[in-house]
Amino acid sequence: AYPLPIVLGHEGAGIVEAVGSGVTQVKVGDHVICSWNPHCGHCFYCERDLPILCEPFARNQPKGFLLDGRSRMTRDGEQVHHYSVTSTHAQYAVVPESGAIAVPKELPFDRACIIGCGVMTGVGAVVRKAKVEAGANVVVIGCGAVGLNVLQGAKLADAGRIIAVDVGQAKLDRAAHFGATHSVDSSLGNALDEIKALTGGRGADYVFEAAGNKSTLRFSVEAVRPGGQVVWLGKINVNEDVSFRWGALMGEKRIVRSSYGDARPRRDFPWLANEYLKGRLKLDELITKRIRLDQINDGFACLARGEGIRTVVM
């Protein structure tokens, strides 16, 4: 039921080395990007165009299995689990067909590998999930890896004012490089007033929260105008409570959660790859460090400290 290609891995992208008998979407020699959210295509949620909620994925991914509830890897005779259905910290990965998406061979692997997570999530949140229209005012709260790609998505959508909100001038300067037309330093204490001053006193048409803490989640619904839309991308502990001022939730505001930017990988990964090849999407600038596999623990330590944007294991 779930045909399997074998991918020669490169941290989320690679060359297809072998395919199962039922595979029709990719062939040996294809360059592919791995998706951490492959979907079956026929469960309750897939049939309702919500592949992010695919039931076999939700049931088996947390256990370290593929969509059919099994592992395809062993080491010295013992079962090895598949991390997030990709296992990209290995030389080879066995993935479902829906998790291996062919892209142009002109796209370098170290650029390709970052498309399948933060780039898709950020750009997709704007273009696919919110469907931001040209000229709309957009606020992006949190200018880390996902937030920077939200800014890129807003630029691709030809949004009007693209307002980056973060702490510190260095992050805001970086945001400008990825598409922000205006910036607000939230540490100065008047962020909401600044946003309203830039948006005719109403608030933004779209607010994307990509910081992932209680205060920014609360702030996101204050910063959007009546009738506008909030898209939550950041995460906090699933058992945490978040409180809101009731008045901030009124005015026909819409709030939606997006985990993967409404991704349809077979549609979207080639599109993003071609946007990069056409010079309209920045990928090189997202990579702040390249490391060897034996440096991977140092890479995770940098991630925990919030250093850099994306580190690629070569």
mmCIF file of N, CA, C and O in Angstrom, residues 139-216:
data_model
loop_
_atom_site.group_PDB
_atom_site.id
_atom_site.type_symbol
_atom_site.label_atom_id
_atom_site.label_comp_id
_atom_site.label_asym_id
_atom_site.label_seq_id
_atom_site.Cartn_x
_atom_site.Cartn_y
_atom_site.Cartn_z
ATOM 1 N N VAL A 139 2.229 41.359 8.976
ATOM 2 C CA VAL A 139 3.132 41.419 10.119
ATOM 3 C C VAL A 139 3.683 40.019 10.368
ATOM 4 O O VAL A 139 2.929 39.037 10.368
ATOM 5 N N VAL A 140 4.982 39.935 10.573
ATOM 6 C CA VAL A 140 5.639 38.665 10.896
ATOM 7 C C VAL A 140 6.305 38.817 12.250
ATOM 8 O O VAL A 140 7.220 39.627 12.416
ATOM 9 N N ILE A 141 5.833 38.053 13.233
ATOM 10 C CA ILE A 141 6.360 38.117 14.595
ATOM 11 C C ILE A 141 7.347 36.969 14.785
ATOM 12 O O ILE A 141 6.971 35.794 14.741
ATOM 13 N N GLY A 142 8.616 37.294 14.963
ATOM 14 C CA GLY A 142 9.652 36.276 15.098
ATOM 15 C C GLY A 142 10.354 36.060 13.779
ATOM 16 O O GLY A 142 9.755 35.541 12.830
ATOM 17 N N CYS A 143 11.616 36.456 13.701
ATOM 18 C CA CYS A 143 12.351 36.410 12.435
ATOM 19 C C CYS A 143 13.473 35.388 12.486
ATOM 20 O O CYS A 143 14.626 35.666 12.133
ATOM 21 N N GLY A 144 13.142 34.194 12.958
ATOM 22 C CA GLY A 144 14.058 33.069 12.867
ATOM 23 C C GLY A 144 13.898 32.384 11.525
ATOM 24 O O GLY A 144 13.425 32.987 10.551
ATOM 25 N N ALA A 145 14.250 31.097 11.464
ATOM 26 C CA ALA A 145 14.255 30.391 10.184
ATOM 27 C C ALA A 145 12.885 30.370 9.527
ATOM 28 O O ALA A 145 12.762 30.588 8.320
ATOM 29 N N VAL A 146 11.829 30.111 10.302
ATOM 30 C CA VAL A 146 10.490 30.071 9.721
ATOM 31 C C VAL A 146 10.020 31.485 9.390
ATOM 32 O O VAL A 146 9.500 31.751 8.302
ATOM 33 N N GLY A 147 10.198 32.418 10.314
ATOM 34 C CA GLY A 147 9.752 33.790 10.087
ATOM 35 C C GLY A 147 10.396 34.428 8.872
ATOM 36 O O GLY A 147 9.744 35.163 8.120
ATOM 37 N N LEU A 148 11.670 34.167 8.649
ATOM 38 C CA LEU A 148 12.342 34.721 7.472
ATOM 39 C C LEU A 148 11.711 34.205 6.186
ATOM 40 O O LEU A 148 11.620 34.923 5.182
ATOM 41 N N ASN A 149 11.253 32.968 6.216
ATOM 42 C CA ASN A 149 10.597 32.421 5.034
ATOM 43 C C ASN A 149 9.174 32.922 4.883
ATOM 44 O O ASN A 149 8.653 32.988 3.766
ATOM 45 N N VAL A 150 8.530 33.297 5.987
ATOM 46 C CA VAL A 150 7.253 33.996 5.878
ATOM 47 C C VAL A 150 7.468 35.326 5.159
ATOM 48 O O VAL A 150 6.694 35.708 4.273
ATOM 49 N N LEU A 151 8.524 36.035 5.534
ATOM 50 C CA LEU A 151 8.842 37.290 4.849
ATOM 51 C C LEU A 151 9.061 37.055 3.351
ATOM 52 O O LEU A 151 8.580 37.824 2.511
ATOM 53 N N GLN A 152 9.773 35.977 3.017
ATOM 54 C CA GLN A 152 9.975 35.664 1.600
ATOM 55 C C GLN A 152 8.659 35.376 0.897
ATOM 56 O O GLN A 152 8.435 35.795 -0.241
ATOM 57 N N GLY A 153 7.771 34.661 1.598
ATOM 58 C CA GLY A 153 6.468 34.368 1.016
ATOM 59 C C GLY A 153 5.667 35.625 0.776
ATOM 60 O O GLY A 153 4.996 35.770 -0.261
ATOM 61 N N ALA A 154 5.725 36.562 1.730
ATOM 62 C CA ALA A 154 5.005 37.823 1.569
ATOM 63 C C ALA A 154 5.539 38.611 0.382
ATOM 64 O O ALA A 154 4.778 39.242 -0.364
ATOM 65 N N LYS A 155 6.834 38.560 0.194
ATOM 66 C CA LYS A 155 7.430 39.249 -0.960
ATOM 67 C C LYS A 155 6.995 38.591 -2.264
ATOM 68 O O LYS A 155 6.657 39.275 -3.240
ATOM 69 N N LEU A 156 6.998 37.236 -2.291
ATOM 70 C CA LEU A 156 6.548 36.524 -3.483
ATOM 71 C C LEU A 156 5.093 36.848 -3.803
ATOM 72 O O LEU A 156 4.698 36.891 -4.970
ATOM 73 N N ALA A 157 4.286 37.061 -2.743
ATOM 74 C CA ALA A 157 2.867 37.374 -2.928
ATOM 75 C C ALA A 157 2.639 38.835 -3.284
ATOM 76 O O ALA A 157 1.492 39.247 -3.465
ATOM 77 N N ASP A 158 3.699 39.616 -3.334
ATOM 78 C CA ASP A 158 3.623 41.041 -3.645
ATOM 79 C C ASP A 158 2.779 41.793 -2.615
ATOM 80 O O ASP A 158 1.962 42.660 -2.956
ATOM 81 N N ALA A 159 2.981 41.430 -1.351
ATOM 82 C CA ALA A 159 2.286 42.124 -0.264
ATOM 83 C C ALA A 159 2.713 43.587 -0.238
ATOM 84 O O ALA A 159 3.741 43.974 -0.812
ATOM 85 N N GLY A 160 1.918 44.416 0.455
ATOM 86 C CA GLY A 160 2.222 45.838 0.548
ATOM 87 C C GLY A 160 3.302 46.098 1.572
ATOM 88 O O GLY A 160 4.499 45.941 1.302
ATOM 89 N N ARG A 161 2.888 46.495 2.764
ATOM 90 C CA ARG A 161 3.857 46.670 3.841
ATOM 91 C C ARG A 161 4.098 45.323 4.525
ATOM 92 O O ARG A 161 3.162 44.659 4.953
ATOM 93 N N ILE A 162 5.364 44.956 4.589
ATOM 94 C CA ILE A 162 5.768 43.695 5.223
ATOM 95 C C ILE A 162 6.558 44.079 6.465
ATOM 96 O O ILE A 162 7.706 44.537 6.372
ATOM 97 N N ILE A 163 5.937 43.899 7.624
ATOM 98 C CA ILE A 163 6.470 44.439 8.874
ATOM 99 C C ILE A 163 7.050 43.312 9.721
ATOM 100 O O ILE A 163 6.343 42.399 10.147
ATOM 101 N N ALA A 164 8.353 43.363 9.947
ATOM 102 C CA ALA A 164 9.036 42.372 10.777
ATOM 103 C C ALA A 164 9.050 42.842 12.224
ATOM 104 O O ALA A 164 9.374 43.993 12.504
ATOM 105 N N VAL A 165 8.714 41.929 13.136
ATOM 106 C CA VAL A 165 8.710 42.233 14.568
ATOM 107 C C VAL A 165 9.628 41.250 15.274
ATOM 108 O O VAL A 165 9.442 40.028 15.175
ATOM 109 N N ASP A 166 10.637 41.761 15.974
ATOM 110 C CA ASP A 166 11.548 40.911 16.728
ATOM 111 C C ASP A 166 12.282 41.788 17.730
ATOM 112 O O ASP A 166 12.006 42.993 17.841
ATOM 113 N N VAL A 167 13.214 41.186 18.437
ATOM 114 C CA VAL A 167 13.986 41.889 19.459
ATOM 115 C C VAL A 167 15.406 42.095 18.953
ATOM 116 O O VAL A 167 16.088 41.130 18.601
ATOM 117 N N GLY A 168 15.854 43.343 18.878
ATOM 118 C CA GLY A 168 17.240 43.616 18.503
ATOM 119 C C GLY A 168 17.386 43.997 17.047
ATOM 120 O O GLY A 168 16.749 43.406 16.150
ATOM 121 N N GLN A 169 18.258 44.964 16.789
ATOM 122 C CA GLN A 169 18.419 45.488 15.443
ATOM 123 C C GLN A 169 19.047 44.489 14.487
ATOM 124 O O GLN A 169 18.745 44.480 13.291
ATOM 125 N N ALA A 170 19.915 43.613 14.995
ATOM 126 C CA ALA A 170 20.579 42.658 14.110
ATOM 127 C C ALA A 170 19.561 41.739 13.431
ATOM 128 O O ALA A 170 19.648 41.494 12.213
ATOM 129 N N LYS A 171 18.588 41.244 14.187
ATOM 130 C CA LYS A 171 17.568 40.374 13.595
ATOM 131 C C LYS A 171 16.702 41.136 12.612
ATOM 132 O O LYS A 171 16.299 40.609 11.573
ATOM 133 N N LEU A 172 16.411 42.388 12.931
ATOM 134 C CA LEU A 172 15.573 43.186 12.050
ATOM 135 C C LEU A 172 16.310 43.552 10.764
ATOM 136 O O LEU A 172 15.704 43.606 9.690
ATOM 137 N N ASP A 173 17.608 43.790 10.853
ATOM 138 C CA ASP A 173 18.397 44.037 9.652
ATOM 139 C C ASP A 173 18.395 42.803 8.751
ATOM 140 O O ASP A 173 18.293 42.909 7.517
ATOM 141 N N ARG A 174 18.518 41.654 9.362
ATOM 142 C CA ARG A 174 18.475 40.410 8.595
ATOM 143 C C ARG A 174 17.108 40.230 7.941
ATOM 144 O O ARG A 174 16.998 39.785 6.790
ATOM 145 N N ALA A 175 16.051 40.592 8.666
ATOM 146 C CA ALA A 175 14.699 40.480 8.119
ATOM 147 C C ALA A 175 14.535 41.325 6.868
ATOM 148 O O ALA A 175 13.862 40.920 5.910
ATOM 149 N N ALA A 176 15.135 42.494 6.847
ATOM 150 C CA ALA A 176 15.040 43.372 5.678
ATOM 151 C C ALA A 176 15.643 42.702 4.447
ATOM 152 O O ALA A 176 15.162 42.880 3.323
ATOM 153 N N HIS A 177 16.681 41.915 4.654
ATOM 154 C CA HIS A 177 17.340 41.216 3.548
ATOM 155 C C HIS A 177 16.423 40.170 2.939
ATOM 156 O O HIS A 177 16.563 39.809 1.763
ATOM 157 N N PHE A 178 15.446 39.670 3.730
ATOM 158 C CA PHE A 178 14.544 38.619 3.252
ATOM 159 C C PHE A 178 13.177 39.158 2.842
ATOM 160 O O PHE A 178 12.275 38.370 2.560
ATOM 161 N N GLY A 179 13.025 40.468 2.834
ATOM 162 C CA GLY A 179 11.786 41.008 2.276
ATOM 163 C C GLY A 179 11.021 41.996 3.128
ATOM 164 O O GLY A 179 10.053 42.593 2.657
ATOM 165 N N ALA A 180 11.410 42.194 4.408
ATOM 166 C CA ALA A 180 10.691 43.145 5.252
ATOM 167 C C ALA A 180 10.867 44.561 4.716
ATOM 168 O O ALA A 180 11.982 44.988 4.393
ATOM 169 N N THR A 181 9.765 45.291 4.634
ATOM 170 C CA THR A 181 9.832 46.700 4.218
ATOM 171 C C THR A 181 9.885 47.630 5.425
ATOM 172 O O THR A 181 10.319 48.776 5.303
ATOM 173 N N HIS A 182 9.425 47.154 6.574
ATOM 174 C CA HIS A 182 9.436 47.931 7.808
ATOM 175 C C HIS A 182 9.793 46.990 8.957
ATOM 176 O O HIS A 182 9.618 45.773 8.855
ATOM 177 N N SER A 183 10.287 47.549 10.056
ATOM 178 C CA SER A 183 10.647 46.721 11.207
ATOM 179 C C SER A 183 10.203 47.388 12.496
ATOM 180 O O SER A 183 10.127 48.617 12.588
ATOM 181 N N VAL A 184 9.903 46.543 13.480
ATOM 182 C CA VAL A 184 9.479 47.002 14.800
ATOM 183 C C VAL A 184 10.256 46.214 15.841
ATOM 184 O O VAL A 184 10.198 44.971 15.854
ATOM 185 N N ASP A 185 10.995 46.914 16.697
ATOM 186 C CA ASP A 185 11.728 46.276 17.784
ATOM 187 C C ASP A 185 10.802 46.175 18.990
ATOM 188 O O ASP A 185 10.494 47.174 19.643
ATOM 189 N N SER A 186 10.336 44.957 19.274
ATOM 190 C CA SER A 186 9.339 44.780 20.324
ATOM 191 C C SER A 186 9.899 45.021 21.719
ATOM 192 O O SER A 186 9.137 45.183 22.678
ATOM 193 N N SER A 187 11.226 45.083 21.853
ATOM 194 C CA SER A 187 11.813 45.330 23.176
ATOM 195 C C SER A 187 11.646 46.774 23.609
ATOM 196 O O SER A 187 11.848 47.100 24.776
ATOM 197 N N LEU A 188 11.244 47.665 22.692
ATOM 198 C CA LEU A 188 11.127 49.085 23.019
ATOM 199 C C LEU A 188 9.782 49.442 23.635
ATOM 200 O O LEU A 188 9.585 50.572 24.075
ATOM 201 N N GLY A 189 8.852 48.470 23.629
ATOM 202 C CA GLY A 189 7.629 48.644 24.409
ATOM 203 C C GLY A 189 6.449 49.280 23.708
ATOM 204 O O GLY A 189 5.374 49.393 24.294
ATOM 205 N N ASN A 190 6.571 49.711 22.464
ATOM 206 C CA ASN A 190 5.451 50.349 21.780
ATOM 207 C C ASN A 190 5.161 49.676 20.435
ATOM 208 O O ASN A 190 4.758 50.321 19.464
ATOM 209 N N ALA A 191 5.344 48.363 20.386
ATOM 210 C CA ALA A 191 5.232 47.630 19.129
ATOM 211 C C ALA A 191 3.836 47.747 18.525
ATOM 212 O O ALA A 191 3.685 47.952 17.309
ATOM 213 N N LEU A 192 2.795 47.607 19.341
ATOM 214 C CA LEU A 192 1.436 47.657 18.813
ATOM 215 C C LEU A 192 1.131 49.025 18.220
ATOM 216 O O LEU A 192 0.528 49.134 17.139
ATOM 217 N N ASP A 193 1.542 50.078 18.904
ATOM 218 C CA ASP A 193 1.326 51.428 18.380
ATOM 219 C C ASP A 193 2.036 51.620 17.048
ATOM 220 O O ASP A 193 1.483 52.241 16.117
ATOM 221 N N GLU A 194 3.256 51.085 16.937
ATOM 222 C CA GLU A 194 4.001 51.224 15.687
ATOM 223 C C GLU A 194 3.313 50.490 14.543
ATOM 224 O O GLU A 194 3.232 50.989 13.418
ATOM 225 N N ILE A 195 2.821 49.298 14.826
ATOM 226 C CA ILE A 195 2.139 48.530 13.788
ATOM 227 C C ILE A 195 0.880 49.260 13.322
ATOM 228 O O ILE A 195 0.608 49.374 12.121
ATOM 229 N N LYS A 196 0.121 49.781 14.271
ATOM 230 C CA LYS A 196 -1.106 50.484 13.885
ATOM 231 C C LYS A 196 -0.792 51.761 13.110
ATOM 232 O O LYS A 196 -1.517 52.130 12.177
ATOM 233 N N ALA A 197 0.289 52.416 13.467
ATOM 234 C CA ALA A 197 0.678 53.626 12.732
ATOM 235 C C ALA A 197 1.036 53.310 11.285
ATOM 236 O O ALA A 197 0.849 54.146 10.393
ATOM 237 N N LEU A 198 1.539 52.113 11.048
ATOM 238 C CA LEU A 198 1.916 51.704 9.700
ATOM 239 C C LEU A 198 0.755 51.129 8.891
ATOM 240 O O LEU A 198 0.894 50.868 7.695
ATOM 241 N N THR A 199 -0.384 50.891 9.566
ATOM 242 C CA THR A 199 -1.506 50.199 8.902
ATOM 243 C C THR A 199 -2.809 50.990 9.029
ATOM 244 O O THR A 199 -3.886 50.406 9.200
ATOM 245 N N GLY A 200 -2.721 52.299 8.979
ATOM 246 C CA GLY A 200 -3.907 53.138 8.987
ATOM 247 C C GLY A 200 -4.680 53.100 10.286
ATOM 248 O O GLY A 200 -5.881 53.406 10.299
ATOM 249 N N GLY A 201 -4.026 52.711 11.365
ATOM 250 C CA GLY A 201 -4.668 52.662 12.670
ATOM 251 C C GLY A 201 -5.489 51.416 12.917
ATOM 252 O O GLY A 201 -6.039 51.237 14.019
ATOM 253 N N ARG A 202 -5.575 50.531 11.942
ATOM 254 C CA ARG A 202 -6.448 49.364 12.068
ATOM 255 C C ARG A 202 -5.733 48.113 12.585
ATOM 256 O O ARG A 202 -6.329 47.264 13.222
ATOM 257 N N GLY A 203 -4.464 47.940 12.249
ATOM 258 C CA GLY A 203 -3.768 46.684 12.446
ATOM 259 C C GLY A 203 -3.545 46.025 11.099
ATOM 260 O O GLY A 203 -4.071 46.457 10.056
ATOM 261 N N ALA A 204 -2.768 44.972 11.083
ATOM 262 C CA ALA A 204 -2.387 44.324 9.823
ATOM 263 C C ALA A 204 -3.515 43.463 9.274
ATOM 264 O O ALA A 204 -4.355 42.945 10.012
ATOM 265 N N ASP A 205 -3.524 43.294 7.955
ATOM 266 C CA ASP A 205 -4.478 42.385 7.321
ATOM 267 C C ASP A 205 -4.178 40.931 7.698
ATOM 268 O O ASP A 205 -5.093 40.131 7.890
ATOM 269 N N TYR A 206 -2.875 40.611 7.781
ATOM 270 C CA TYR A 206 -2.434 39.258 8.124
ATOM 271 C C TYR A 206 -1.315 39.359 9.150
ATOM 272 O O TYR A 206 -0.398 40.170 8.995
ATOM 273 N N VAL A 207 -1.387 38.534 10.184
ATOM 274 C CA VAL A 207 -0.315 38.448 11.178
ATOM 275 C C VAL A 207 0.128 36.990 11.266
ATOM 276 O O VAL A 207 -0.698 36.095 11.476
ATOM 277 N N PHE A 208 1.424 36.777 11.115
ATOM 278 C CA PHE A 208 2.002 35.437 11.211
ATOM 279 C C PHE A 208 2.868 35.382 12.467
ATOM 280 O O PHE A 208 3.832 36.141 12.593
ATOM 281 N N GLU A 209 2.515 34.497 13.396
ATOM 282 C CA GLU A 209 3.274 34.334 14.633
ATOM 283 C C GLU A 209 4.249 33.180 14.437
ATOM 284 O O GLU A 209 3.844 32.033 14.242
ATOM 285 N N ALA A 210 5.557 33.481 14.473
ATOM 286 C CA ALA A 210 6.580 32.458 14.246
ATOM 287 C C ALA A 210 7.617 32.446 15.354
ATOM 288 O O ALA A 210 8.734 31.951 15.153
ATOM 289 N N ALA A 211 7.258 32.994 16.517
ATOM 290 C CA ALA A 211 8.202 33.042 17.640
ATOM 291 C C ALA A 211 7.974 31.898 18.621
ATOM 292 O O ALA A 211 8.915 31.340 19.173
ATOM 293 N N GLY A 212 6.727 31.566 18.865
ATOM 294 C CA GLY A 212 6.428 30.419 19.712
ATOM 295 C C GLY A 212 6.563 30.673 21.191
ATOM 296 O O GLY A 212 7.277 29.947 21.886
ATOM 297 N N ASN A 213 5.891 31.700 21.710
ATOM 298 C CA ASN A 213 5.773 31.844 23.163
ATOM 299 C C ASN A 213 4.450 32.513 23.493
ATOM 300 O O ASN A 213 3.770 33.059 22.617
ATOM 301 N N LYS A 214 4.068 32.453 24.749
ATOM 302 C CA LYS A 214 2.738 32.921 25.143
ATOM 303 C C LYS A 214 2.518 34.385 24.796
ATOM 304 O O LYS A 214 1.447 34.773 24.322
ATOM 305 N N SER A 215 3.522 35.199 25.049
ATOM 306 C CA SER A 215 3.348 36.631 24.845
ATOM 307 C C SER A 215 3.154 36.970 23.372
ATOM 308 O O SER A 215 2.345 37.844 23.022
ATOM 309 N N THR A 216 3.880 36.288 22.486
ATOM 310 C CA THR A 216 3.726 36.602 21.064
ATOM 311 C C THR A 216 2.428 36.036 20.504
ATOM 312 O O THR A 216 1.840 36.623 19.581
#
